[in-house]
Coordinates of C-alpha atoms in Angstrom, one line a residue:
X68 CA 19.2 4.3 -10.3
X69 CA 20.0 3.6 -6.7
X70 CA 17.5 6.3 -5.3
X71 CA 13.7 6.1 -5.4
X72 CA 11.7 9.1 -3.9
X73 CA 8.3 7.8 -2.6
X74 CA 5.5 9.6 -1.4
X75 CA 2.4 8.5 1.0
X76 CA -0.8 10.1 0.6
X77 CA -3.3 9.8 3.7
X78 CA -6.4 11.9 4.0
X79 CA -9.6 11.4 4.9
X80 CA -12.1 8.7 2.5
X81 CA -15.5 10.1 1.5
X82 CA -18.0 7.1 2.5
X83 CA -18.8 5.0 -0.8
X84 CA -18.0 8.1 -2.8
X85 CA -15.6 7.0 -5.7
X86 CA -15.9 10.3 -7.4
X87 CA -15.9 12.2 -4.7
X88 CA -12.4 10.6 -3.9
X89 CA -11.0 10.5 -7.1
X90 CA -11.9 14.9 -7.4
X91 CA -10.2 15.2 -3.9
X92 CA -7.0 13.3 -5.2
X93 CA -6.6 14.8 -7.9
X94 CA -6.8 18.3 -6.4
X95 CA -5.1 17.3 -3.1
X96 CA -1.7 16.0 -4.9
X97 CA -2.3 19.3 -7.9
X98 CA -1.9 21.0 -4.4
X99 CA 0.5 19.6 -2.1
X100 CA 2.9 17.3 -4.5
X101 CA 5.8 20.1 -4.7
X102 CA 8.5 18.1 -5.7
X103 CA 8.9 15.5 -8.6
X104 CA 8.3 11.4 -6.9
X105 CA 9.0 8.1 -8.3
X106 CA 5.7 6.5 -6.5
X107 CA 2.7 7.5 -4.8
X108 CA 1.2 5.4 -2.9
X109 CA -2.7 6.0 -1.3
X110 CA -4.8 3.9 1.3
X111 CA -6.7 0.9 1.0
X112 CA -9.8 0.9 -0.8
X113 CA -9.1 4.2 -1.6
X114 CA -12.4 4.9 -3.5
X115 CA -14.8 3.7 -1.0
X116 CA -13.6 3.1 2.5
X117 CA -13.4 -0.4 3.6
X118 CA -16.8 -1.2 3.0
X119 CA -18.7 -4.6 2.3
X120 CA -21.2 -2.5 0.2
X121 CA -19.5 -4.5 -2.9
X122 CA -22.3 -4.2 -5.3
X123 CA -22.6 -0.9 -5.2
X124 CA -18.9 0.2 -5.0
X125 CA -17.0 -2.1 -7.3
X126 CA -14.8 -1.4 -10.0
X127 CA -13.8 -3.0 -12.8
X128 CA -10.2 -3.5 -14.7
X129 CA -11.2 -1.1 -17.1
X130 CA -13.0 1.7 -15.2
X131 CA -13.1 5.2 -14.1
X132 CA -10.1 4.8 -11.3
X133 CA -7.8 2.8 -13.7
X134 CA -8.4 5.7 -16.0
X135 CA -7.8 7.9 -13.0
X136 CA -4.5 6.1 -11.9
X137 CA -3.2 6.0 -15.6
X138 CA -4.0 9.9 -16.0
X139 CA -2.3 10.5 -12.8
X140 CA 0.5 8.6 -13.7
X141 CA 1.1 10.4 -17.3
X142 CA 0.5 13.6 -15.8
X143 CA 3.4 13.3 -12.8
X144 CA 5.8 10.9 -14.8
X145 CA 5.0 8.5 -11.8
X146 CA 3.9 5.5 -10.4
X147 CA 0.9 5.7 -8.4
X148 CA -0.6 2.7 -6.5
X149 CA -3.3 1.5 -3.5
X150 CA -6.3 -1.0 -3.5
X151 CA -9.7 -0.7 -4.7
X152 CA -13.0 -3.0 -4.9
X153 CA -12.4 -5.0 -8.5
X154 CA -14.7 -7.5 -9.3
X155 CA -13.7 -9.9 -12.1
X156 CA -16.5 -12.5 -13.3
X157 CA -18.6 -13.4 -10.2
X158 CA -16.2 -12.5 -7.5
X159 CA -15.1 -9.6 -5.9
X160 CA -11.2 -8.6 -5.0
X161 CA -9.4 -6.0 -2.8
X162 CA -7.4 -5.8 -5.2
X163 CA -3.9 -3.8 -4.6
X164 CA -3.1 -1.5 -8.4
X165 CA 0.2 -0.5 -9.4
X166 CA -0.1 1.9 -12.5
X167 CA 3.1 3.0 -14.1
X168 CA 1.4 4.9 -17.6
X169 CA 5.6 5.4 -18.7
X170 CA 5.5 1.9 -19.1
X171 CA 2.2 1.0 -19.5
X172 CA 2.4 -0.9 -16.4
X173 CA -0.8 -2.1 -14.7
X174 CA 0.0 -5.2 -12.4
X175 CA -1.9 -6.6 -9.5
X176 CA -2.0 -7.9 -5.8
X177 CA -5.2 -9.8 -4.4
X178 CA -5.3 -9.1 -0.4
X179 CA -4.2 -12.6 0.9
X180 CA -5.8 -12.1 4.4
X181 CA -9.5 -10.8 4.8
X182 CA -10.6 -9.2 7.7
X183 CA -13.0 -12.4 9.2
X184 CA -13.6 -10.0 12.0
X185 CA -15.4 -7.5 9.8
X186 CA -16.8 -10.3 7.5
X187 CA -14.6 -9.3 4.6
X188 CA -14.3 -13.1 3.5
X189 CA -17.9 -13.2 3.5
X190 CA -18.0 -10.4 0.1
X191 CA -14.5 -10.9 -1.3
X192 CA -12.7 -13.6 -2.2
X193 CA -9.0 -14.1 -1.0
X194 CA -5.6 -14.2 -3.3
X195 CA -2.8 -16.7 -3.0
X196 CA -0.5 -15.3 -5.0
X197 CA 2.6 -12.6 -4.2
X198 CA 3.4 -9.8 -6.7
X199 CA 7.1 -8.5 -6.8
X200 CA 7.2 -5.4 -9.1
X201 CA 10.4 -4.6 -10.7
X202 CA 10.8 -1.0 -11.1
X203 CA 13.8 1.9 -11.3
X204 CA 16.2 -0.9 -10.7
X205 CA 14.2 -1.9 -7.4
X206 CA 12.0 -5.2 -6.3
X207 CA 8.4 -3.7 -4.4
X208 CA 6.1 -6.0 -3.0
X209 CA 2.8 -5.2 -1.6
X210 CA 0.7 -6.0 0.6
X211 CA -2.8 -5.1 2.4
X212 CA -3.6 -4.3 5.8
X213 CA -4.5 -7.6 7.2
X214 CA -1.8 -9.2 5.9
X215 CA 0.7 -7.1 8.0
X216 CA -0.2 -9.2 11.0
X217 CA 1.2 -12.7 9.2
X218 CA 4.9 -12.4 8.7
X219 CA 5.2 -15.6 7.4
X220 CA 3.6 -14.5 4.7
X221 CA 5.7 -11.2 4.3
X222 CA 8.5 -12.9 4.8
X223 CA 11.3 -11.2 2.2
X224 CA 11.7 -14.7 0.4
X225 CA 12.0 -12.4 -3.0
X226 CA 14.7 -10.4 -1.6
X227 CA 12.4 -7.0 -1.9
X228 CA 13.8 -3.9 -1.6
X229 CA 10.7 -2.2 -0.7
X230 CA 7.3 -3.3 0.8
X231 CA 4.0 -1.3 0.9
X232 CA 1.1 -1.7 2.8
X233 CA -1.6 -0.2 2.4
X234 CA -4.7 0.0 5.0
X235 CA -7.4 1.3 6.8
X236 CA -6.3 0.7 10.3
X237 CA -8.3 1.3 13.4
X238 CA -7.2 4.0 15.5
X239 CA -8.0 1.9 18.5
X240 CA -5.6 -0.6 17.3
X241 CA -2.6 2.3 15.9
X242 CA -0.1 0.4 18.7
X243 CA -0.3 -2.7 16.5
X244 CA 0.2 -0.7 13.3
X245 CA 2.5 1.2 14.9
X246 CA 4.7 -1.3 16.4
X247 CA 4.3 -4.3 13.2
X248 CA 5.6 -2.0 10.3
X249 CA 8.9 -1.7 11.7
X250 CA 9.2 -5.1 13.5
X251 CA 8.7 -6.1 9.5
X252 CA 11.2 -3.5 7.9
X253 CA 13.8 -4.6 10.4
X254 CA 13.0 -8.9 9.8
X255 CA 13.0 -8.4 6.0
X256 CA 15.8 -6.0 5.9
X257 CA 14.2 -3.8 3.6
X258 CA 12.3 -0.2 3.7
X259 CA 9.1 -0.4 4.3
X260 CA 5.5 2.2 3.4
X261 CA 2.8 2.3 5.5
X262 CA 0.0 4.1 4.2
X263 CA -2.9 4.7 6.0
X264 CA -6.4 6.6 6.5
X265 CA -7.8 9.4 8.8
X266 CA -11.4 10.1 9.9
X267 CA -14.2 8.5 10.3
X268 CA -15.8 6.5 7.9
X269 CA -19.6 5.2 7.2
X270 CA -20.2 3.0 9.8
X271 CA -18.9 5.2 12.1
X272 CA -14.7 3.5 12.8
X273 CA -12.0 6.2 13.6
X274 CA -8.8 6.3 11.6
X275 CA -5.5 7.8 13.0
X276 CA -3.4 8.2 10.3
X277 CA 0.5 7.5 11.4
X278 CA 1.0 6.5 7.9
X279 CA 5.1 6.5 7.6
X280 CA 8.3 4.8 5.9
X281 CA 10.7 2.5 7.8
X282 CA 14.4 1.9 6.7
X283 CA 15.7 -1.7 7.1
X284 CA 16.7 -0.7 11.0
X285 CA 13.3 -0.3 11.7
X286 CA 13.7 3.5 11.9
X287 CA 10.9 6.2 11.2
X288 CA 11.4 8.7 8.0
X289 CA 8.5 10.8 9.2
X290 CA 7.1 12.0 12.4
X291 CA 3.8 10.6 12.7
X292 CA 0.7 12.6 11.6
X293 CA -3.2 12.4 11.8
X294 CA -4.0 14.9 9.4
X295 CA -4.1 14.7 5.4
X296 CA -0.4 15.2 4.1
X297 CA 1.7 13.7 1.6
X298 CA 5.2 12.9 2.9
X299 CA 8.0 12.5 0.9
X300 CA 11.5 10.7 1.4
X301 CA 14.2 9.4 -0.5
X302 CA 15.6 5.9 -0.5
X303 CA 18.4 4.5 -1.0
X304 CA 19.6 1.4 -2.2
X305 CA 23.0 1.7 -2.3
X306 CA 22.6 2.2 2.1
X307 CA 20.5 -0.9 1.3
X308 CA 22.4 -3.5 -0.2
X309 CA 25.7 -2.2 2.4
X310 CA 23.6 -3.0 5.0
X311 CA 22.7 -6.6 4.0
X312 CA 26.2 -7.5 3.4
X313 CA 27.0 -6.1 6.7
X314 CA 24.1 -8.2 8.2
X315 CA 23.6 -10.9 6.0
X316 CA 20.6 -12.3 8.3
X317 CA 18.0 -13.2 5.8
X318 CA 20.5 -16.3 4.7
X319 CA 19.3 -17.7 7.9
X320 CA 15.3 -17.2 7.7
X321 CA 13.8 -20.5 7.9
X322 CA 11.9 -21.9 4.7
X323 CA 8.5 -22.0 4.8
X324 CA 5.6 -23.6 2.3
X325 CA 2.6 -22.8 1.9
X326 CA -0.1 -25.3 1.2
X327 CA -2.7 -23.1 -0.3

């Protein structure tokens, strides 16, 4: 298949609520999903807001929003994907979920960067490792908020087709959001999802929204919005691959290694 039709879900994030959340979901996309998708894709933490309240709002591997995200997924013959609070023996994850109930698909992404400014590395603990999903004939990789500022560590060494972040991203710093998603799209050569949050969450941060999909020029599918929608586009991969053999600039990336 050389389209995929991906959708981005931003809306508001009931404070430490995951039920509340989960209820809203499921009415919001019963709702407002008018058209058959390939992939939805929702916000960071999507059950809780980004709190540090880990105790209290963790998840586990096995629990009510992987049941959530595999009902979801059966009911809208879809993929449906964002991060939630996992924990897994002692430690605690923001952990990105890809769901594909088709399939029977439930892979995983460990945020690699956490937010030292808001004492994230303090509750979670970090991953090291990259997850390219393989899906319709495409390569995904996500990522996590955070992680958008490091572009060595988005750089496309895996030749993705698509990457997705996923955050809760200060309006008071929406010109950085706003201006790294497509300075990535356009470095990587690939499209690129941004989906983020609106409103205000527990602790009283305000969340603009602008949640939006980038081709491989660094172009906007969407107009920006910073009210609860779920945009819809179609990409192609056929445009894609053209492209890179037109501008075969990701031969020339310099090599990086990481040492941890």
């Amino acid at each position: 298949m050389s389209n995929l039709r991906v959708s981005l879900l931003q809306s508001e994030i009931q404070w430490e609520n995951r039920k509340a959340n989960l209820d809203f979901y499921s009415n919001f996309i019963n709702n407002n999903l008018k058209e058959p998708t390939d992939i939805i894709i929702l916000p960071e933490m999507f059950t809780s807001g980004f709190t540090m309240n880990v105790k209290q709002c963790h998840d586990s591997m096995d629990g009510e929003t992987i049941q959530w995200m595999r009902q979801m997924s059966s009911q809208y013959h879809t993929a449906i994907c964002g991060s939630v609070i996992i924990k897994e023996e002692e430690f605690y994850y923001n952990r990105f979920l890809w769901v594909d109930a088709v399939q029977n698909h439930v892979l995983t992404y460990d945020k690699k960067h956490l937010f030292c400014l808001a004492q994230e590395d303090h509750f979670y603990k970090a991953g090291n490792e990259k997850l390219l999903i393989e899906y319709k004939g495409w390569k995904i990789a996500p990522y996590i908020c955070y992680d958008l500022r490091f572009p060595v560590w988005m750089r496309n060494v895996e030749q993705a087709d698509l990457q997705i972040v996923v955050a809760n991203f200060p309006a008071k710093r929406r010109t950085a959001w706003n201006g790294l998603l497509p300075a990535r799209a356009i470095e990587n050569q690939c499209y690129l999802a941004g989906v983020n949050r609106i409103g205000v969450d527990g602790i009283g941060i305000e969340y603009s929204g602008d949640s939006n999909l980038y081709n491989y020029e660094g172009e906007a599918l969407f107009a920006n919005q910073s009210e609860a929608t779920i945009q819809t586009a179609t990409l192609d991969k056929n445009k894609l691959d053209l492209y890179r053999r037109a501008y075969p600039f990701l031969k020339d990336r310099d090599l990086f290694r990481f040492d941890s």
